[in-house]
mmCIF file of C-alpha atoms and ligand atoms in Angstrom:
data_model
loop_
_atom_site.group_PDB
_atom_site.id
_atom_site.type_symbol
_atom_site.label_atom_id
_atom_site.label_comp_id
_atom_site.label_asym_id
_atom_site.label_seq_id
_atom_site.Cartn_x
_atom_site.Cartn_y
_atom_site.Cartn_z
ATOM 1 C CA MET A 1 -13.322 -1.534 13.696
ATOM 2 C CA ASN A 2 -14.553 -4.310 15.543
ATOM 3 C CA ILE A 3 -12.670 -7.629 14.464
ATOM 4 C CA ASN A 4 -15.114 -10.518 14.953
ATOM 5 C CA ASN A 5 -15.075 -13.247 12.363
ATOM 6 C CA VAL A 6 -11.748 -13.859 10.674
ATOM 7 C CA ASN A 7 -10.897 -16.709 8.178
ATOM 8 C CA LEU A 8 -8.330 -17.616 5.842
ATOM 9 C CA GLU A 9 -10.618 -17.588 2.827
ATOM 10 C CA SER A 10 -8.247 -18.194 -0.221
ATOM 11 C CA VAL A 11 -4.785 -19.146 -0.618
ATOM 12 C CA GLY A 12 -3.515 -18.639 -4.424
ATOM 13 C CA VAL A 13 -0.620 -17.768 -6.720
ATOM 14 C CA LYS A 14 -2.803 -16.775 -9.600
ATOM 15 C CA PHE A 15 -5.848 -14.444 -10.451
ATOM 16 C CA SER A 16 -8.198 -17.289 -10.869
ATOM 17 C CA GLN A 17 -7.572 -18.610 -7.523
ATOM 18 C CA TYR A 18 -8.175 -15.177 -5.507
ATOM 19 C CA PRO A 19 -11.487 -14.093 -4.230
ATOM 20 C CA GLN A 20 -14.203 -12.646 -6.510
ATOM 21 C CA THR A 21 -16.280 -10.858 -4.014
ATOM 22 C CA GLY A 22 -14.803 -7.553 -4.874
ATOM 23 C CA LEU A 23 -14.219 -6.583 -1.455
ATOM 24 C CA PRO A 24 -11.366 -4.141 -0.721
ATOM 25 C CA GLU A 25 -7.956 -5.735 0.092
ATOM 26 C CA VAL A 26 -5.247 -4.461 2.150
ATOM 27 C CA ALA A 27 -2.001 -5.940 1.431
ATOM 28 C CA LEU A 28 1.387 -6.530 3.451
ATOM 29 C CA LEU A 29 4.503 -6.010 1.501
ATOM 30 C CA GLY A 30 7.949 -6.237 2.687
ATOM 31 C CA ARG A 31 10.991 -8.344 2.581
ATOM 32 C CA SER A 32 11.124 -11.868 3.700
ATOM 33 C CA ASN A 33 11.342 -12.051 7.539
ATOM 34 C CA VAL A 34 10.290 -8.670 8.213
ATOM 35 C CA GLY A 35 7.372 -9.644 9.968
ATOM 36 C CA LYS A 36 4.253 -9.517 7.610
ATOM 37 C CA SER A 37 2.498 -12.881 8.862
ATOM 38 C CA SER A 38 3.287 -12.068 12.419
ATOM 39 C CA LEU A 39 1.714 -8.669 12.212
ATOM 40 C CA ILE A 40 -1.524 -10.458 10.629
ATOM 41 C CA ASN A 41 -1.877 -12.709 13.911
ATOM 42 C CA ASN A 42 -1.171 -9.788 16.155
ATOM 43 C CA PHE A 43 -3.509 -7.522 13.997
ATOM 44 C CA LEU A 44 -6.336 -10.157 14.049
ATOM 45 C CA ASN A 45 -5.534 -11.206 17.548
ATOM 46 C CA ARG A 46 -5.111 -14.702 16.498
ATOM 47 C CA LYS A 47 -1.869 -16.421 17.563
ATOM 48 C CA LYS A 48 -1.596 -18.984 14.917
ATOM 49 C CA LEU A 49 -3.653 -17.981 11.990
ATOM 50 C CA ALA A 50 -1.123 -17.000 9.662
ATOM 51 C CA ARG A 51 2.195 -19.277 9.683
ATOM 52 C CA THR A 52 5.346 -17.625 10.660
ATOM 53 C CA SER A 53 8.846 -18.806 10.787
ATOM 54 C CA ALA A 54 12.256 -17.496 12.365
ATOM 55 C CA ASN A 55 13.634 -18.329 8.782
ATOM 56 C CA PRO A 56 12.890 -16.045 5.867
ATOM 57 C CA GLY A 57 10.925 -17.632 2.794
ATOM 58 C CA LYS A 58 7.976 -18.982 4.998
ATOM 59 C CA THR A 59 4.874 -17.612 3.056
ATOM 60 C CA ARG A 60 4.920 -18.533 -0.706
ATOM 61 C CA THR A 61 1.498 -18.089 -1.546
ATOM 62 C CA ILE A 62 -1.077 -14.862 -1.468
ATOM 63 C CA ASN A 63 -3.176 -15.438 1.617
ATOM 64 C CA PHE A 64 -6.621 -13.436 1.985
ATOM 65 C CA TYR A 65 -7.901 -13.130 5.372
ATOM 66 C CA ASN A 66 -11.649 -12.214 5.306
ATOM 67 C CA ILE A 67 -12.238 -10.070 8.238
ATOM 68 C CA ASP A 68 -16.058 -9.834 8.759
ATOM 69 C CA ASN A 69 -17.078 -9.951 5.210
ATOM 70 C CA SER A 70 -15.895 -6.180 4.863
ATOM 71 C CA MET A 71 -12.314 -6.547 3.594
ATOM 72 C CA TYR A 72 -9.327 -8.784 3.105
ATOM 73 C CA LEU A 73 -5.973 -8.470 4.770
ATOM 74 C CA VAL A 74 -3.567 -9.854 2.466
ATOM 75 C CA ASP A 75 -0.380 -11.873 3.350
ATOM 76 C CA LEU A 76 2.395 -12.090 0.403
ATOM 77 C CA PRO A 77 5.523 -13.736 0.018
ATOM 78 C CA GLY A 78 8.435 -11.623 1.049
ATOM 79 C CA TYR A 79 10.990 -10.416 -1.435
ATOM 80 C CA GLY A 80 14.924 -10.543 -0.959
ATOM 81 C CA TYR A 81 14.818 -14.167 0.178
ATOM 82 C CA ALA A 82 18.538 -14.990 -0.948
ATOM 83 C CA LYS A 83 18.445 -18.727 -0.486
ATOM 84 C CA THR A 84 15.911 -19.753 -3.016
ATOM 85 C CA SER A 85 16.713 -20.344 -6.708
ATOM 86 C CA LYS A 86 16.830 -17.429 -9.355
ATOM 87 C CA GLU A 87 13.852 -19.146 -11.072
ATOM 88 C CA ASN A 88 11.865 -19.106 -7.860
ATOM 89 C CA ARG A 89 12.739 -15.614 -7.086
ATOM 90 C CA ALA A 90 11.590 -14.617 -10.420
ATOM 91 C CA VAL A 91 8.152 -16.289 -10.124
ATOM 92 C CA PHE A 92 7.494 -14.701 -6.612
ATOM 93 C CA ARG A 93 8.595 -11.339 -8.118
ATOM 94 C CA LYS A 94 6.023 -11.610 -11.239
ATOM 95 C CA MET A 95 3.277 -12.867 -8.618
ATOM 96 C CA LEU A 96 3.868 -9.705 -6.506
ATOM 97 C CA LEU A 97 4.060 -7.399 -9.643
ATOM 98 C CA ASN A 98 1.061 -8.762 -11.133
ATOM 99 C CA TYR A 99 -0.976 -8.282 -7.877
ATOM 100 C CA VAL A 100 0.250 -4.824 -7.158
ATOM 101 C CA PHE A 101 -0.569 -3.656 -10.763
ATOM 102 C CA ASP A 102 -3.476 -5.624 -11.802
ATOM 103 C CA ARG A 103 -5.472 -6.491 -8.793
ATOM 104 C CA GLU A 104 -8.488 -4.151 -9.044
ATOM 105 C CA THR A 105 -9.483 -4.817 -5.649
ATOM 106 C CA LEU A 106 -6.235 -3.669 -4.066
ATOM 107 C CA ALA A 107 -7.136 -0.825 -2.113
ATOM 108 C CA MET A 108 -4.269 -0.181 0.092
ATOM 109 C CA ALA A 109 -0.605 -1.041 0.561
ATOM 110 C CA ILE A 110 1.142 -1.411 3.676
ATOM 111 C CA LEU A 111 4.936 -1.580 3.285
ATOM 112 C CA LEU A 112 6.753 -3.206 6.079
ATOM 113 C CA ILE A 113 10.343 -2.006 6.902
ATOM 114 C CA ASP A 114 12.441 -3.528 9.722
ATOM 115 C CA SER A 115 13.051 -0.601 12.031
ATOM 116 C CA ARG A 116 16.478 -1.979 13.131
ATOM 117 C CA HIS A 117 18.010 -1.638 9.586
ATOM 118 C CA LYS A 118 18.309 0.941 6.740
ATOM 119 C CA PRO A 119 15.653 0.136 4.217
ATOM 120 C CA THR A 120 17.199 -1.957 1.498
ATOM 121 C CA THR A 121 17.772 -1.541 -2.300
ATOM 122 C CA LEU A 122 14.734 -4.054 -2.686
ATOM 123 C CA ASP A 123 12.618 -1.984 -0.086
ATOM 124 C CA ILE A 124 13.271 1.228 -2.171
ATOM 125 C CA GLU A 125 12.541 -0.673 -5.295
ATOM 126 C CA MET A 126 9.204 -1.818 -3.945
ATOM 127 C CA PHE A 127 8.191 1.437 -2.532
ATOM 128 C CA ASN A 128 8.922 3.028 -6.124
ATOM 129 C CA ILE A 129 6.820 0.166 -7.515
ATOM 130 C CA LEU A 130 3.819 1.164 -5.461
ATOM 131 C CA MET A 131 4.253 4.620 -6.318
ATOM 132 C CA ASN A 132 4.307 3.952 -10.012
ATOM 133 C CA ALA A 133 1.006 1.841 -9.345
ATOM 134 C CA GLN A 134 -0.745 5.071 -7.850
ATOM 135 C CA MET A 135 -0.509 3.431 -4.459
ATOM 136 C CA PRO A 136 1.532 5.375 -1.849
ATOM 137 C CA PRO A 137 1.970 2.919 0.768
ATOM 138 C CA LEU A 138 1.257 3.259 4.612
ATOM 139 C CA ILE A 139 4.644 2.399 6.134
ATOM 140 C CA VAL A 140 5.196 0.111 9.115
ATOM 141 C CA ALA A 141 8.354 -0.001 11.004
ATOM 142 C CA THR A 142 8.502 -3.708 12.539
ATOM 143 C CA LYS A 143 10.010 -5.242 15.546
ATOM 144 C CA THR A 144 10.411 -1.693 17.516
ATOM 145 C CA ASP A 145 10.650 -3.706 20.598
ATOM 146 C CA LYS A 146 14.150 -4.662 19.711
ATOM 147 C CA LEU A 147 15.069 -0.791 19.721
ATOM 148 C CA LYS A 148 16.303 1.387 22.435
ATOM 149 C CA ALA A 149 14.545 4.779 23.019
ATOM 150 C CA ASN A 150 16.839 6.921 21.583
ATOM 151 C CA GLU A 151 16.998 4.739 18.485
ATOM 152 C CA LYS A 152 13.419 4.772 17.975
ATOM 153 C CA SER A 153 13.519 8.485 17.437
ATOM 154 C CA LYS A 154 15.619 7.884 14.515
ATOM 155 C CA ILE A 155 13.674 5.509 12.432
ATOM 156 C CA ASN A 156 11.181 8.101 10.647
ATOM 157 C CA SER A 157 13.813 10.287 9.181
ATOM 158 C CA ARG A 158 16.119 7.231 8.267
ATOM 159 C CA ILE A 159 13.316 5.547 6.186
ATOM 160 C CA LEU A 160 12.139 8.744 4.715
ATOM 161 C CA LYS A 161 15.611 9.631 3.625
ATOM 162 C CA ALA A 162 16.569 6.259 2.301
ATOM 163 C CA LEU A 163 13.188 6.180 0.214
ATOM 164 C CA GLY A 164 14.135 9.678 -1.044
ATOM 165 C CA THR A 165 10.362 11.270 -0.757
ATOM 166 C CA ASP A 166 9.510 14.259 0.677
ATOM 167 C CA LEU A 167 5.834 13.257 0.907
ATOM 168 C CA SER A 168 4.706 13.335 4.579
ATOM 169 C CA LEU A 169 3.963 9.490 4.792
ATOM 170 C CA LYS A 170 2.662 8.260 7.832
ATOM 171 C CA ILE A 171 4.993 5.489 9.649
ATOM 172 C CA ILE A 172 3.624 3.308 12.299
ATOM 173 C CA HIS A 173 5.887 1.912 14.841
ATOM 174 C CA TYR A 174 4.779 -1.763 15.407
ATOM 175 C CA SER A 175 5.707 -4.435 17.606
ATOM 176 C CA THR A 176 4.072 -7.652 17.998
ATOM 177 C CA SER A 177 5.546 -8.583 21.287
ATOM 178 C CA THR A 178 4.180 -5.368 22.981
ATOM 179 C CA ASN A 179 1.361 -4.490 20.668
ATOM 180 C CA ALA A 180 2.677 -0.988 19.719
ATOM 181 C CA GLY A 181 1.165 0.526 16.998
ATOM 182 C CA ARG A 182 -1.914 -2.008 16.654
ATOM 183 C CA ASP A 183 -4.318 0.587 17.721
ATOM 184 C CA GLU A 184 -2.853 3.166 15.215
ATOM 185 C CA LEU A 185 -3.060 0.472 12.287
ATOM 186 C CA ILE A 186 -6.464 -0.382 13.128
ATOM 187 C CA LYS A 187 -7.637 3.419 12.891
ATOM 188 C CA GLU A 188 -5.524 3.758 9.718
ATOM 189 C CA ILE A 189 -7.116 0.765 7.912
ATOM 190 C CA SER A 190 -10.548 1.234 9.034
ATOM 191 C CA GLY A 191 -10.578 4.759 8.304
ATOM 192 C CA TYR A 192 -9.591 4.058 4.953
ATOM 193 C CA ILE A 193 -11.823 1.467 4.190
ATOM 194 C CA LYS A 194 -14.738 3.553 5.477
ATOM 195 C CA SER A 195 -13.592 6.335 3.227
ATOM 196 C CA LEU A 196 -13.854 3.966 0.074
ATOM 197 C CA GLY A 197 -17.622 3.838 0.702
ATOM 198 C CA GLU A 198 -18.160 7.627 0.850
HETATM 199 P P1 GTP B 201 8.170 -14.348 4.796
HETATM 200 O O1 GTP B 201 7.011 -15.128 5.108
HETATM 201 O O2 GTP B 201 9.240 -15.079 4.699
HETATM 202 O O3 GTP B 201 8.074 -13.301 3.807
HETATM 203 O O4 GTP B 201 8.315 -13.666 6.379
HETATM 204 P P2 GTP B 201 7.408 -12.447 7.206
HETATM 205 O O5 GTP B 201 7.751 -11.217 6.578
HETATM 206 O O6 GTP B 201 5.857 -13.225 7.050
HETATM 207 O O7 GTP B 201 7.879 -12.770 8.565
HETATM 208 P P3 GTP B 201 7.275 -13.596 9.878
HETATM 209 O O8 GTP B 201 6.067 -12.952 10.389
HETATM 210 O O9 GTP B 201 7.158 -15.085 9.543
HETATM 211 O O10 GTP B 201 8.309 -13.317 11.187
HETATM 212 C C1 GTP B 201 9.737 -13.394 11.077
HETATM 213 C C2 GTP B 201 10.373 -13.480 12.277
HETATM 214 O O11 GTP B 201 10.282 -12.150 13.068
HETATM 215 C C3 GTP B 201 9.751 -14.363 13.241
HETATM 216 O O12 GTP B 201 10.740 -15.079 14.072
HETATM 217 C C4 GTP B 201 9.017 -13.496 14.306
HETATM 218 O O13 GTP B 201 8.728 -14.111 15.476
HETATM 219 C C5 GTP B 201 9.530 -12.320 14.179
HETATM 220 N N1 GTP B 201 8.975 -11.166 14.648
HETATM 221 C C6 GTP B 201 7.851 -10.481 13.618
HETATM 222 N N2 GTP B 201 7.376 -9.586 14.232
HETATM 223 C C7 GTP B 201 8.182 -9.170 15.443
HETATM 224 C C8 GTP B 201 8.231 -8.035 16.440
HETATM 225 O O14 GTP B 201 7.263 -7.296 16.466
HETATM 226 N N3 GTP B 201 9.311 -8.106 17.186
HETATM 227 C C9 GTP B 201 10.139 -9.256 17.325
HETATM 228 N N4 GTP B 201 10.929 -9.372 18.394
HETATM 229 N N5 GTP B 201 10.089 -10.274 16.464
HETATM 230 C C10 GTP B 201 9.268 -10.259 15.441
HETATM 231 MG MG1 MG B 202 5.141 -14.612 5.972
#
């Protein structure tokens, strides 16, 4: 997969604002601050295309990044952001669930989980939502640069155990600081997008 022309094509909070091109979408899901927007910048090799923040709750819309008119990488608001109001949380939740369940062009879900911590209750809930939506996610463990080697070896079993799955789901260890996992993720995404056309 060559990534040449990338642009933030649409920003929206409801279906009428999302792209109508029919191109397949690869969505990034995960709790606030897990590193979704940072991964988009790292993956696309564009430092400041997606807005990131050290504080959770940065991304509040669904953002569609067009890659070479062949697919979209989709950045979503995170869940589990405690400081926002109950009403706001409900609005984000509804937007997320509508997107996951009803977006016909959603082709692939990537669930990001912070490699430093056990998956949260909300991570487990999101995993189950994706399974119910017939969309088993590719799992990306983020911020692995923060771990020691012996801790890295424990990430996969901790995640799979918490998610309670015996599926042999792929887990990619990703770091935007070291670029770890980037080539592997490119391979997974491009392989999947290619398979859609076969
Ligand atoms: P929301 O938009 O609130 O849902 O958050 P997000 O998931 O988009 O997180 P974002 O990309 O804004 O990153 C949150 C923080 O994590 C920022 O301070 C990033 O610099 C940091 N971060 C992201 N990825 C990595 C990583 O691989 N390593 C390290 N050390 N920090 C990272
Ligand atoms: Mg974000």
